[in-house]
Structure formats: structure tokens, C-alpha cells
PDB file of C-alpha atoms in Angstrom:
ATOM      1  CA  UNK A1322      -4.539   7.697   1.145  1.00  0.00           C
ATOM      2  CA  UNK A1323      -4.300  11.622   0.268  1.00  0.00           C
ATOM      3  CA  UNK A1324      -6.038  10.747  -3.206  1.00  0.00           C
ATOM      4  CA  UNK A1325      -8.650   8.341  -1.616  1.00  0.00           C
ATOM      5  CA  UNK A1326     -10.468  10.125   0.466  1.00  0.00           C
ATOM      6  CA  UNK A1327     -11.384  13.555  -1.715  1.00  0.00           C
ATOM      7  CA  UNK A1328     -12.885  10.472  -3.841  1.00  0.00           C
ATOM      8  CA  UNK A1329     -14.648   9.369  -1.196  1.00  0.00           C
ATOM      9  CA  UNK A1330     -13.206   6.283  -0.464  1.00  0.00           C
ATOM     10  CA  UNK A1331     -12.696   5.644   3.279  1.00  0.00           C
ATOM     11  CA  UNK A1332      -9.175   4.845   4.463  1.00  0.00           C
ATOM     12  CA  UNK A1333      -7.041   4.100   7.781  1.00  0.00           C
ATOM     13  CA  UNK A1334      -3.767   4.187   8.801  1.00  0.00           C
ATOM     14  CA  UNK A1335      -2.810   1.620  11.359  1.00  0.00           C
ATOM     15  CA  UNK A1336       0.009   0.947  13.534  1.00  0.00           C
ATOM     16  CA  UNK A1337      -0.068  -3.259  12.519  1.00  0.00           C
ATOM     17  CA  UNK A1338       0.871  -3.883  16.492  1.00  0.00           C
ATOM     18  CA  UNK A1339      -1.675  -5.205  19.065  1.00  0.00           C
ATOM     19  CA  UNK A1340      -3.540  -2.425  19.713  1.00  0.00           C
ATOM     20  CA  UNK A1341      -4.762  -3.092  15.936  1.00  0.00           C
ATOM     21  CA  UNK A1342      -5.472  -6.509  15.691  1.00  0.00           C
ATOM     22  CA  UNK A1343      -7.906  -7.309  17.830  1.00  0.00           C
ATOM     23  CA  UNK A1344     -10.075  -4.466  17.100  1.00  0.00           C
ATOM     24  CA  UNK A1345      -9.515  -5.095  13.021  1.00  0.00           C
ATOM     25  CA  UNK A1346      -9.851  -8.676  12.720  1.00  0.00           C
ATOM     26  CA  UNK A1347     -12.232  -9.440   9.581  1.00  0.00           C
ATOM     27  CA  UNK A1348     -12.961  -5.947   9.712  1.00  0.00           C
ATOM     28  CA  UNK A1349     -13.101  -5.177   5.814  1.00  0.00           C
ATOM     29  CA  UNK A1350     -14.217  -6.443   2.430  1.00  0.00           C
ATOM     30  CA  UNK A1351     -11.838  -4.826   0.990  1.00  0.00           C
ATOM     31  CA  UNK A1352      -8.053  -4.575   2.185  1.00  0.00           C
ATOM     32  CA  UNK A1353      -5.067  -3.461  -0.261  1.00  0.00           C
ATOM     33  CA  UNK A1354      -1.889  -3.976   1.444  1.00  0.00           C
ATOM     34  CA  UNK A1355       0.756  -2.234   0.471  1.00  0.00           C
ATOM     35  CA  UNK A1356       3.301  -2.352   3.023  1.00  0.00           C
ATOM     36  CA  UNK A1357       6.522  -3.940   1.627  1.00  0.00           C
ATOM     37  CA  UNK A1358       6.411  -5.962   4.810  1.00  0.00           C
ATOM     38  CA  UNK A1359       5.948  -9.487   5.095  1.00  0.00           C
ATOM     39  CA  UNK A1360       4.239  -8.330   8.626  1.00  0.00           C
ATOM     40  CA  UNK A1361       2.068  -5.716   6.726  1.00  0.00           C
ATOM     41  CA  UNK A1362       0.414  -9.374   4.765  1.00  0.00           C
ATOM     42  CA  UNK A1363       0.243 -11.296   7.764  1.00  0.00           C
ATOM     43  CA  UNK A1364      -2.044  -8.194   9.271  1.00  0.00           C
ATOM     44  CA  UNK A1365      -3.906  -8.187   6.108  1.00  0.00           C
ATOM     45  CA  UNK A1366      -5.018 -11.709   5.830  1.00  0.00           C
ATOM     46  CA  UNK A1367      -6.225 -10.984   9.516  1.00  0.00           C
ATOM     47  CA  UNK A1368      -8.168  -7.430   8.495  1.00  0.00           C
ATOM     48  CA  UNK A1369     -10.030  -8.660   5.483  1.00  0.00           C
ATOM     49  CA  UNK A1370     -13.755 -10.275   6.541  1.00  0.00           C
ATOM     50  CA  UNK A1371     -14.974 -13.897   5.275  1.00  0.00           C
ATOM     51  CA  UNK A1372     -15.353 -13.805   1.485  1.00  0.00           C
ATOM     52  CA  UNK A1373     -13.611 -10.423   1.386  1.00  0.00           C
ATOM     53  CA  UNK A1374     -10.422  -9.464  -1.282  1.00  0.00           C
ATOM     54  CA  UNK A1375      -6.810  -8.694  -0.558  1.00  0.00           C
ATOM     55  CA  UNK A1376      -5.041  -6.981  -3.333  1.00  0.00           C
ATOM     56  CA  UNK A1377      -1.890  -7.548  -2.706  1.00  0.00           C
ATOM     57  CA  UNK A1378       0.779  -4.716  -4.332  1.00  0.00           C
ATOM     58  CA  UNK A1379       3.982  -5.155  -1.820  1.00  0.00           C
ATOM     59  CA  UNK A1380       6.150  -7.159  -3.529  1.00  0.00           C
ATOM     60  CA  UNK A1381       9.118  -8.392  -0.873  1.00  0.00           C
ATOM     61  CA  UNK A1382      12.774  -9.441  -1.312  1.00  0.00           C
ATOM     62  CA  UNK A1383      13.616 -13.498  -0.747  1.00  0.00           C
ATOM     63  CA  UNK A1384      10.901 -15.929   0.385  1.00  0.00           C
ATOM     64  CA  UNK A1385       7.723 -14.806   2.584  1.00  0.00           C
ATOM     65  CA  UNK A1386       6.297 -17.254   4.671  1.00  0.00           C
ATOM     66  CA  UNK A1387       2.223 -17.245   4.273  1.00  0.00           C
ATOM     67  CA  UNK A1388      -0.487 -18.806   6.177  1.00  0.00           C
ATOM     68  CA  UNK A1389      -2.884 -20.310   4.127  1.00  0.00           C
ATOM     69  CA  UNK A1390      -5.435 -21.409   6.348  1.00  0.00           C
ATOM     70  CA  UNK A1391      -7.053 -18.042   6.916  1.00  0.00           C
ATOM     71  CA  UNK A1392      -7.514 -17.475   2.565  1.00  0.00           C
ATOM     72  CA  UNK A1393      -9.231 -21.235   2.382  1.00  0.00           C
ATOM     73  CA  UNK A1394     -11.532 -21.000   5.624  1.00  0.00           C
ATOM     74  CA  UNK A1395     -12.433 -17.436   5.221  1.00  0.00           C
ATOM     75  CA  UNK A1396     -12.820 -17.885   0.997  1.00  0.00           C
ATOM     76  CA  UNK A1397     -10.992 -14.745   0.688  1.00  0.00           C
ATOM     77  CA  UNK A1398     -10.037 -13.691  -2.962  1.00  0.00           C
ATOM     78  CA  UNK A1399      -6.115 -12.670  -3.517  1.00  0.00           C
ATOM     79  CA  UNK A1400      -5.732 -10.594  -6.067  1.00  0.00           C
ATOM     80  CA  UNK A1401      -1.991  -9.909  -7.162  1.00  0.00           C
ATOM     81  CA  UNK A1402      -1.567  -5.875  -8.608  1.00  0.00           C
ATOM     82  CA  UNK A1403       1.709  -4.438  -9.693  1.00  0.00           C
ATOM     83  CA  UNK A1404       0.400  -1.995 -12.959  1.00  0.00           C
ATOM     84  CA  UNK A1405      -2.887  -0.979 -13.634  1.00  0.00           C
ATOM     85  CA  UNK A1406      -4.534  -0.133 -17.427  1.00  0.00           C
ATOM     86  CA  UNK A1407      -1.987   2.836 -18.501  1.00  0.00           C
ATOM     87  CA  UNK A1408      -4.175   4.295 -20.690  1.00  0.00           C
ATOM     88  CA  UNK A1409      -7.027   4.737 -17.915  1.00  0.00           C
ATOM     89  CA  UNK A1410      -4.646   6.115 -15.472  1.00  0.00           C
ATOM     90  CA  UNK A1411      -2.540   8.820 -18.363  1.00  0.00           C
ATOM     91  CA  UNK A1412      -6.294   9.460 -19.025  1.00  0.00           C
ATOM     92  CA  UNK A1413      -6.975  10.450 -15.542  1.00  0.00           C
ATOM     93  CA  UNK A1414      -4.116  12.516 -15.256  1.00  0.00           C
ATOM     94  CA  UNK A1415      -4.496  14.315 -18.360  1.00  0.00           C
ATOM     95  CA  UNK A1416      -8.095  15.399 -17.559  1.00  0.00           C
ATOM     96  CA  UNK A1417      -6.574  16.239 -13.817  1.00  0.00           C
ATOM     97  CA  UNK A1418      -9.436  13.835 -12.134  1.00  0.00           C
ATOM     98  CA  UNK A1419      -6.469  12.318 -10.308  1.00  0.00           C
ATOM     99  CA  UNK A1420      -3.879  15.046  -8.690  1.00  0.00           C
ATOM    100  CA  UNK A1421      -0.367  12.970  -8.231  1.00  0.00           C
ATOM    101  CA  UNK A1422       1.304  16.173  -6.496  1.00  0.00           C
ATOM    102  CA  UNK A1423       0.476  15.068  -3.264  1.00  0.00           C
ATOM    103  CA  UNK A1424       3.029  11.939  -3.898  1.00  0.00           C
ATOM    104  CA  UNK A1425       5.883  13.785  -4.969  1.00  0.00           C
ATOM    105  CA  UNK A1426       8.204  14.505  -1.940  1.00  0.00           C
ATOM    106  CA  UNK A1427      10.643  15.558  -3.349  1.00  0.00           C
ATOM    107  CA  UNK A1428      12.349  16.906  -6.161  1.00  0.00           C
ATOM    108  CA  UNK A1429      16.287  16.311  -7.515  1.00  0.00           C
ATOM    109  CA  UNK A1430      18.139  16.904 -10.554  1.00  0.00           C
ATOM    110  CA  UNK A1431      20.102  14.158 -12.369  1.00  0.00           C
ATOM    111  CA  UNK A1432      23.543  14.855 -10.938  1.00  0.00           C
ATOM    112  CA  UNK A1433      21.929  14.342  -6.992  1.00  0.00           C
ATOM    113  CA  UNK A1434      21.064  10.727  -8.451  1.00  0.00           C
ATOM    114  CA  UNK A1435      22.778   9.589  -5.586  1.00  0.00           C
ATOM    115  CA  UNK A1436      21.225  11.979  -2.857  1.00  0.00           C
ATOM    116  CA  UNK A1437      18.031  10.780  -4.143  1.00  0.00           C
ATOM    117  CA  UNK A1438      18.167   7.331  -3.987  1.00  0.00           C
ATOM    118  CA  UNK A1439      19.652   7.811  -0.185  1.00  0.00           C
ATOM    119  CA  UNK A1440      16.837  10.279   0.309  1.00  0.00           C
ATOM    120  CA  UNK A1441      14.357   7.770  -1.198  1.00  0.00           C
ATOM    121  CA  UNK A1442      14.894   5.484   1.403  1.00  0.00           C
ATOM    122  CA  UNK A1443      14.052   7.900   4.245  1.00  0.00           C
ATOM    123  CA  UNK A1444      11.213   6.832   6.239  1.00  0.00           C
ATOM    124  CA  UNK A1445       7.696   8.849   5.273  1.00  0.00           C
ATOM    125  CA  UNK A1446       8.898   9.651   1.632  1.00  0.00           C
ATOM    126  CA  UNK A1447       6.311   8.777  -0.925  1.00  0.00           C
ATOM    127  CA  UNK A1448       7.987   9.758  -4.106  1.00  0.00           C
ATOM    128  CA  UNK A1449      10.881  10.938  -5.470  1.00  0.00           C
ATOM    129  CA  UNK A1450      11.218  12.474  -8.964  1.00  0.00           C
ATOM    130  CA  UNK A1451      14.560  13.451 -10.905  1.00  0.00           C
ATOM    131  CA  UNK A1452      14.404  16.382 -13.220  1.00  0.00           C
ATOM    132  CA  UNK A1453      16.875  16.610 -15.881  1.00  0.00           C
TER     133      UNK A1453
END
């Protein structure tokens, strides 16, 4: 979300509870969900509008039950997205039109391998990068 909106895409944070869902329901053409929660794709196929697409990028450990019915009577398009075109994105980096700083939480060296990974899984941390 920090590198959405100084592109001018607008974005929203929401709690997924039900103060959301009634106000959000088929709410947006557009959704990406990228929770890691099997709850997180439930709220999305509620979010996106009739003929909208959900770009799905959580990917989520064992089975996930999904309801169908809302993708066939709302024709939504699913659209599965774990890489994008490498050469666009080094390309965006290089020519700093994309600024990945904001990611980074945090910062270990090789030896804390196993600080970081604990770290890592700390709620609120976006990336973590290891350093030689």
C-alpha cells in the first residue's frame, strides 16, 4: 500500500470483521487479496462488484475451502499471481520509478539467520533482508 498510493492508486486497509462487510460488499472492480488467510479470500470474493477481478497472490498451507457460487453469479474473473515479468519490475527498480525501501523492515546478517526467520514471523513485518 506505501508504493500504491504516491502512484496514485487508491488503497484501504480493512479490519475483514463485520464492521467491513456490510459496508464493502461488491464494493470494487478490482480487489487483490493478499492476505495469506483463507478468511482474507472469503472477504474478497464478497468485496469485488459483479463482473469485477480478484487477483489472488496468498497462497495458503493444506486445502482452502471456496465458495463458488459468488465467482459464477457475479461473473467475476480470478486471476492467480505469484511472479510478475522480471525484467519490467528490475527495470523499474533500476530507473528508481518503484522505491522498495519502504518494504524492508529489517535488516540481519547471515549468522542471525535464525533471529530473522523468528523475527520474520512477527506480526506487521513486511520484509526481511539478510546481508552477508
Amino acid at each position: 500500500m506505501l508504493l500504491a498510493r504516491p502512484a496514485g492508486i487508491e488503497t484501504r486497509k480493512i479490519h475483514g470483521d463485520d464492521r467491513d462487510r456490510a459496508k464493502l460488499r461488491d464494493s470494487y472492480a478490482l480487489v487483490i487479496e493478499a492476505t495469506g488467510s483463507p478468511s482474507g479470500l472469503r472477504l474478497a470474493l464478497e468485496m469485488t462488484e459483479p463482473r469485477g477481478t480478484l487477483v489472488l497472490k496468498s497462497t495458503f498451507h493444506g486445502a482452502t475451502p471456496v465458495e463458488t457460487w459468488p465467482i459464477v453469479v457475479k461473473e467475476l474473473s480470478i486471476i492467480g499471481s505469484r511472479c510478475g515479468p522480471f525484467a519490467a519490475a528490475i527495470s523499474l527498480l533500476s530507473t528508481g520509478e518503484v522505491e522498495p525501501r519502504p518494504l524492508i523492515t529489517r535488516v540481519f546478517s547471515l549468522a542471525d539467520v535464525p533471529k530473522a526467520i523468528q523475527f520474520a514471523q512477527e506480526r506487521g513485518v513486511m520484509k526481511v533482508l539478510l546481508k552477508p
